[in-house]
Coordinates of C-alpha atoms in Angstrom, one line a residue:
Chain A
M1 CA 111.5 90.8 85.4
L2 CA 112.6 88.4 88.3
T3 CA 116.1 88.1 89.1
I4 CA 116.5 84.7 91.2
T5 CA 119.4 83.4 93.0
Q6 CA 119.7 79.7 91.1
D7 CA 119.7 78.5 94.7
L8 CA 116.3 80.1 95.9
H9 CA 115.0 78.3 92.6
D10 CA 115.7 75.1 93.7
R11 CA 114.4 75.3 97.3
I12 CA 111.2 77.0 96.3
V13 CA 111.2 73.9 93.7
A14 CA 111.8 71.8 95.9
H15 CA 108.8 72.7 98.1
A16 CA 106.6 72.2 95.2
R17 CA 108.6 69.0 94.7
A18 CA 108.3 67.7 98.1
D19 CA 104.5 68.6 99.4
H20 CA 103.1 68.0 96.0
P21 CA 99.7 66.6 95.5
D22 CA 99.3 69.6 98.3
E23 CA 99.8 72.9 96.8
A24 CA 103.1 74.3 99.0
C25 CA 103.5 78.5 99.9
G26 CA 105.8 81.0 100.9
V27 CA 107.4 83.7 100.4
V28 CA 110.9 84.2 99.8
A29 CA 111.9 88.6 102.1
G30 CA 114.4 91.5 100.2
P31 CA 115.4 94.3 101.8
A32 CA 112.5 96.5 101.6
G33 CA 112.5 98.9 98.2
S34 CA 115.5 96.4 97.2
G35 CA 113.6 94.1 95.2
R36 CA 115.9 91.2 96.0
P37 CA 114.8 88.4 97.3
E38 CA 116.8 86.8 99.2
R39 CA 115.0 84.8 103.1
F40 CA 113.8 82.1 101.6
V41 CA 110.7 81.3 104.2
P42 CA 108.7 78.5 103.3
M43 CA 105.2 78.3 104.9
L44 CA 102.5 75.9 105.9
N45 CA 99.5 75.5 103.7
A46 CA 96.2 75.4 105.9
A47 CA 94.5 74.4 103.5
R48 CA 96.9 71.6 102.9
S49 CA 95.0 71.0 100.0
P50 CA 95.7 70.4 96.2
T51 CA 93.8 72.9 94.6
F52 CA 93.3 75.5 97.1
Y53 CA 96.8 77.3 99.4
E54 CA 97.0 79.9 102.6
F55 CA 98.9 80.1 104.8
D56 CA 98.5 80.1 109.0
S57 CA 96.9 82.9 109.9
A58 CA 99.3 83.2 112.8
D59 CA 102.0 82.2 110.8
L60 CA 100.8 84.7 108.6
L61 CA 101.3 88.0 111.2
K62 CA 104.4 86.5 112.5
L63 CA 106.3 86.5 109.2
Y64 CA 104.8 90.4 108.5
R65 CA 106.4 91.5 111.8
E66 CA 109.9 89.5 111.2
M67 CA 109.5 91.7 108.3
D68 CA 108.3 94.9 109.5
D69 CA 111.2 94.2 112.4
R70 CA 113.6 93.8 109.7
D71 CA 112.2 96.0 107.6
E72 CA 112.2 93.8 104.2
E73 CA 109.1 93.6 102.5
P74 CA 107.7 90.2 100.7
V75 CA 109.8 90.8 96.9
V76 CA 108.4 87.0 96.0
I77 CA 105.3 85.6 97.1
Y78 CA 105.2 81.6 95.6
H79 CA 103.3 78.8 95.1
S80 CA 102.1 75.5 93.1
H81 CA 100.4 74.3 91.5
T82 CA 100.0 70.1 91.5
A83 CA 97.6 69.6 88.3
T84 CA 97.5 72.6 86.5
E85 CA 99.2 75.5 84.4
A86 CA 101.9 77.5 86.4
H87 CA 99.2 80.3 85.6
P88 CA 97.5 82.3 87.8
S89 CA 94.0 81.4 89.1
R90 CA 90.7 83.4 89.2
T91 CA 91.2 82.3 92.8
D92 CA 95.4 83.4 92.9
I93 CA 94.6 87.6 91.3
S94 CA 91.6 88.3 93.6
Y95 CA 93.1 87.0 96.4
A96 CA 96.6 88.9 94.9
G97 CA 97.3 91.5 98.3
E98 CA 100.9 92.7 97.4
P99 CA 100.7 94.5 93.9
G100 CA 104.8 94.9 94.9
A101 CA 105.1 91.2 94.6
H102 CA 106.5 88.6 92.2
Y103 CA 104.0 86.3 92.4
V104 CA 106.1 82.5 91.0
L105 CA 104.1 79.8 89.7
V106 CA 105.8 76.8 90.0
S107 CA 103.6 73.8 88.6
T108 CA 105.1 69.9 89.9
A109 CA 101.4 68.5 86.6
D110 CA 104.5 65.9 85.1
T111 CA 105.0 64.3 88.9
D112 CA 101.4 62.9 87.8
D113 CA 101.9 63.1 84.2
A114 CA 99.7 65.4 83.8
G115 CA 102.1 68.8 82.3
L116 CA 104.9 70.1 82.4
F117 CA 106.8 71.0 84.6
Q118 CA 107.1 75.4 84.5
F119 CA 108.5 77.9 87.3
R120 CA 107.0 80.9 86.3
S121 CA 106.6 85.0 87.5
F122 CA 103.6 87.5 87.4
R123 CA 102.6 90.8 88.4
I124 CA 99.4 90.8 89.7
V125 CA 97.8 94.7 90.3
D126 CA 94.4 95.3 90.7
G127 CA 93.1 92.4 89.0
E128 CA 95.8 92.7 86.0
V129 CA 98.0 89.7 86.0
T130 CA 101.3 90.3 84.2
E131 CA 104.0 87.3 83.2
E132 CA 107.2 88.6 83.4
E133 CA 110.6 87.2 82.1
V134 CA 112.6 85.4 85.2
R135 CA 116.1 85.7 85.2
V136 CA 118.3 83.4 87.9
V137 CA 121.3 83.9 88.7
T138 CA 124.2 82.8 90.6
A139 CA 124.8 85.2 92.6
Y140 CA 123.5 89.3 93.3
Chain B
M1 CA 90.4 105.4 124.0
A2 CA 93.6 104.9 121.7
I3 CA 93.7 102.0 119.4
E4 CA 96.6 101.5 117.1
V5 CA 95.3 100.3 113.9
R6 CA 98.4 99.1 111.2
I7 CA 97.7 99.1 107.6
P8 CA 98.1 96.8 105.3
T9 CA 100.7 98.4 102.3
I10 CA 97.2 97.3 99.5
L11 CA 95.2 99.7 102.4
R12 CA 97.9 102.6 102.1
T13 CA 96.5 104.1 99.3
Y14 CA 93.3 105.2 102.1
T15 CA 95.9 106.1 105.0
D16 CA 97.6 108.6 102.6
G17 CA 100.5 106.4 102.8
K18 CA 100.2 105.5 106.9
K19 CA 101.6 102.3 108.1
A20 CA 99.7 103.3 111.4
V21 CA 96.6 104.5 112.4
E22 CA 94.9 106.1 115.4
G23 CA 91.3 104.9 115.6
E24 CA 88.1 104.8 118.7
G25 CA 85.9 102.2 119.0
A26 CA 85.1 100.0 122.1
T27 CA 84.5 96.7 119.2
I28 CA 86.4 96.1 116.1
D29 CA 83.2 97.2 114.1
E30 CA 84.2 100.4 115.7
L31 CA 86.7 101.1 115.4
F32 CA 86.1 100.1 111.2
K33 CA 83.6 102.6 110.9
G34 CA 85.1 105.0 112.5
L35 CA 88.4 104.5 110.3
D36 CA 85.7 104.8 107.2
A37 CA 84.8 108.7 108.6
R38 CA 88.3 109.3 108.3
H39 CA 89.2 107.0 105.4
P40 CA 86.3 106.5 103.3
G41 CA 86.2 103.6 101.8
I42 CA 88.8 100.9 103.8
R43 CA 85.6 99.6 105.9
E44 CA 84.3 98.2 102.4
R45 CA 87.8 96.8 102.8
L46 CA 87.7 94.7 105.4
V47 CA 83.8 94.0 105.7
D48 CA 81.1 92.6 103.5
E49 CA 77.7 94.0 102.5
S50 CA 76.5 91.5 105.7
G51 CA 78.4 93.0 108.1
E52 CA 80.9 90.7 108.6
L53 CA 84.1 91.0 108.3
R54 CA 85.7 89.6 104.9
R55 CA 87.2 86.1 104.3
F56 CA 89.9 87.1 103.4
V57 CA 90.8 89.7 105.6
N58 CA 93.3 89.2 108.7
V59 CA 92.5 91.3 111.5
Y60 CA 94.9 90.6 115.0
L61 CA 93.3 92.2 118.2
N62 CA 96.9 92.1 119.2
D63 CA 98.7 89.0 119.0
E64 CA 95.2 86.8 118.6
D65 CA 92.8 86.4 115.0
V66 CA 89.6 88.4 116.0
R67 CA 87.7 85.0 114.2
F68 CA 89.0 83.3 117.0
L69 CA 87.8 85.9 119.7
A70 CA 84.2 87.6 119.3
G71 CA 85.0 89.1 114.8
I72 CA 84.0 92.1 114.6
A73 CA 82.1 92.6 117.5
T74 CA 85.1 91.7 119.2
E75 CA 86.0 93.9 122.0
L76 CA 88.5 96.7 122.5
G77 CA 90.6 98.2 125.4
D78 CA 92.4 101.7 125.0
G79 CA 96.1 101.1 123.8
D80 CA 95.2 97.7 122.1
S81 CA 96.6 97.4 118.6
V82 CA 94.6 95.7 115.8
T83 CA 96.7 94.8 112.8
I84 CA 95.0 94.4 109.2
L85 CA 96.4 91.5 107.2
P86 CA 95.4 90.3 104.0
A87 CA 95.4 86.2 103.5
V88 CA 98.0 84.9 101.5
A89 CA 95.8 82.8 99.6
G90 CA 95.4 80.8 96.8
G91 CA 94.3 77.8 94.1
M92 CA 94.2 76.4 90.6
V93 CA 90.2 76.5 90.6

């Protein structure tokens, strides 16, 4: 189960909305081993595409160095799908490189009446996808 | 020629959980071949059948993505640090 604050939830949604029709992506870092998402880090989608996202490689190195220095992990890795449901695609599954992370998917398909708005969370481990419950709380 | 190699979480199964290991080599290619001798299987996760770096693995020499240097042939010097990070990427298809 992913437990996340309303504030962080809303910031992820706002980022996805702002970047629509391109895919938005980012991380919510948290203390290593805590499983608690705390620090919102929106990332630039270097692909600037409605169908693909990729963290810029220099930004990625900076992010991981920063998390290392602060003893943090990427607790949540989020991105948006802009015309399809908020479920990991084959591409998402094959590139998923953080087995400990909650992969949050937001669908902004409602913007263009292409589908419903969704906010869902998954674990992706060794190509296996498991959806999990999302609990939105006021504070931890 | 000691090179520090920083290993991402997903590849630490090859390094007994170690976040960083020491390696040797005059190029990234040699470094990875050397790593594979001590940590069998790790090279295949980094390099494809044609011997090039896999598209969704980022390799940095100090602060620079080696794709903007000479890729797998990028030359290394004593005391350099190499960081491996899986790309964070995906999409709707």
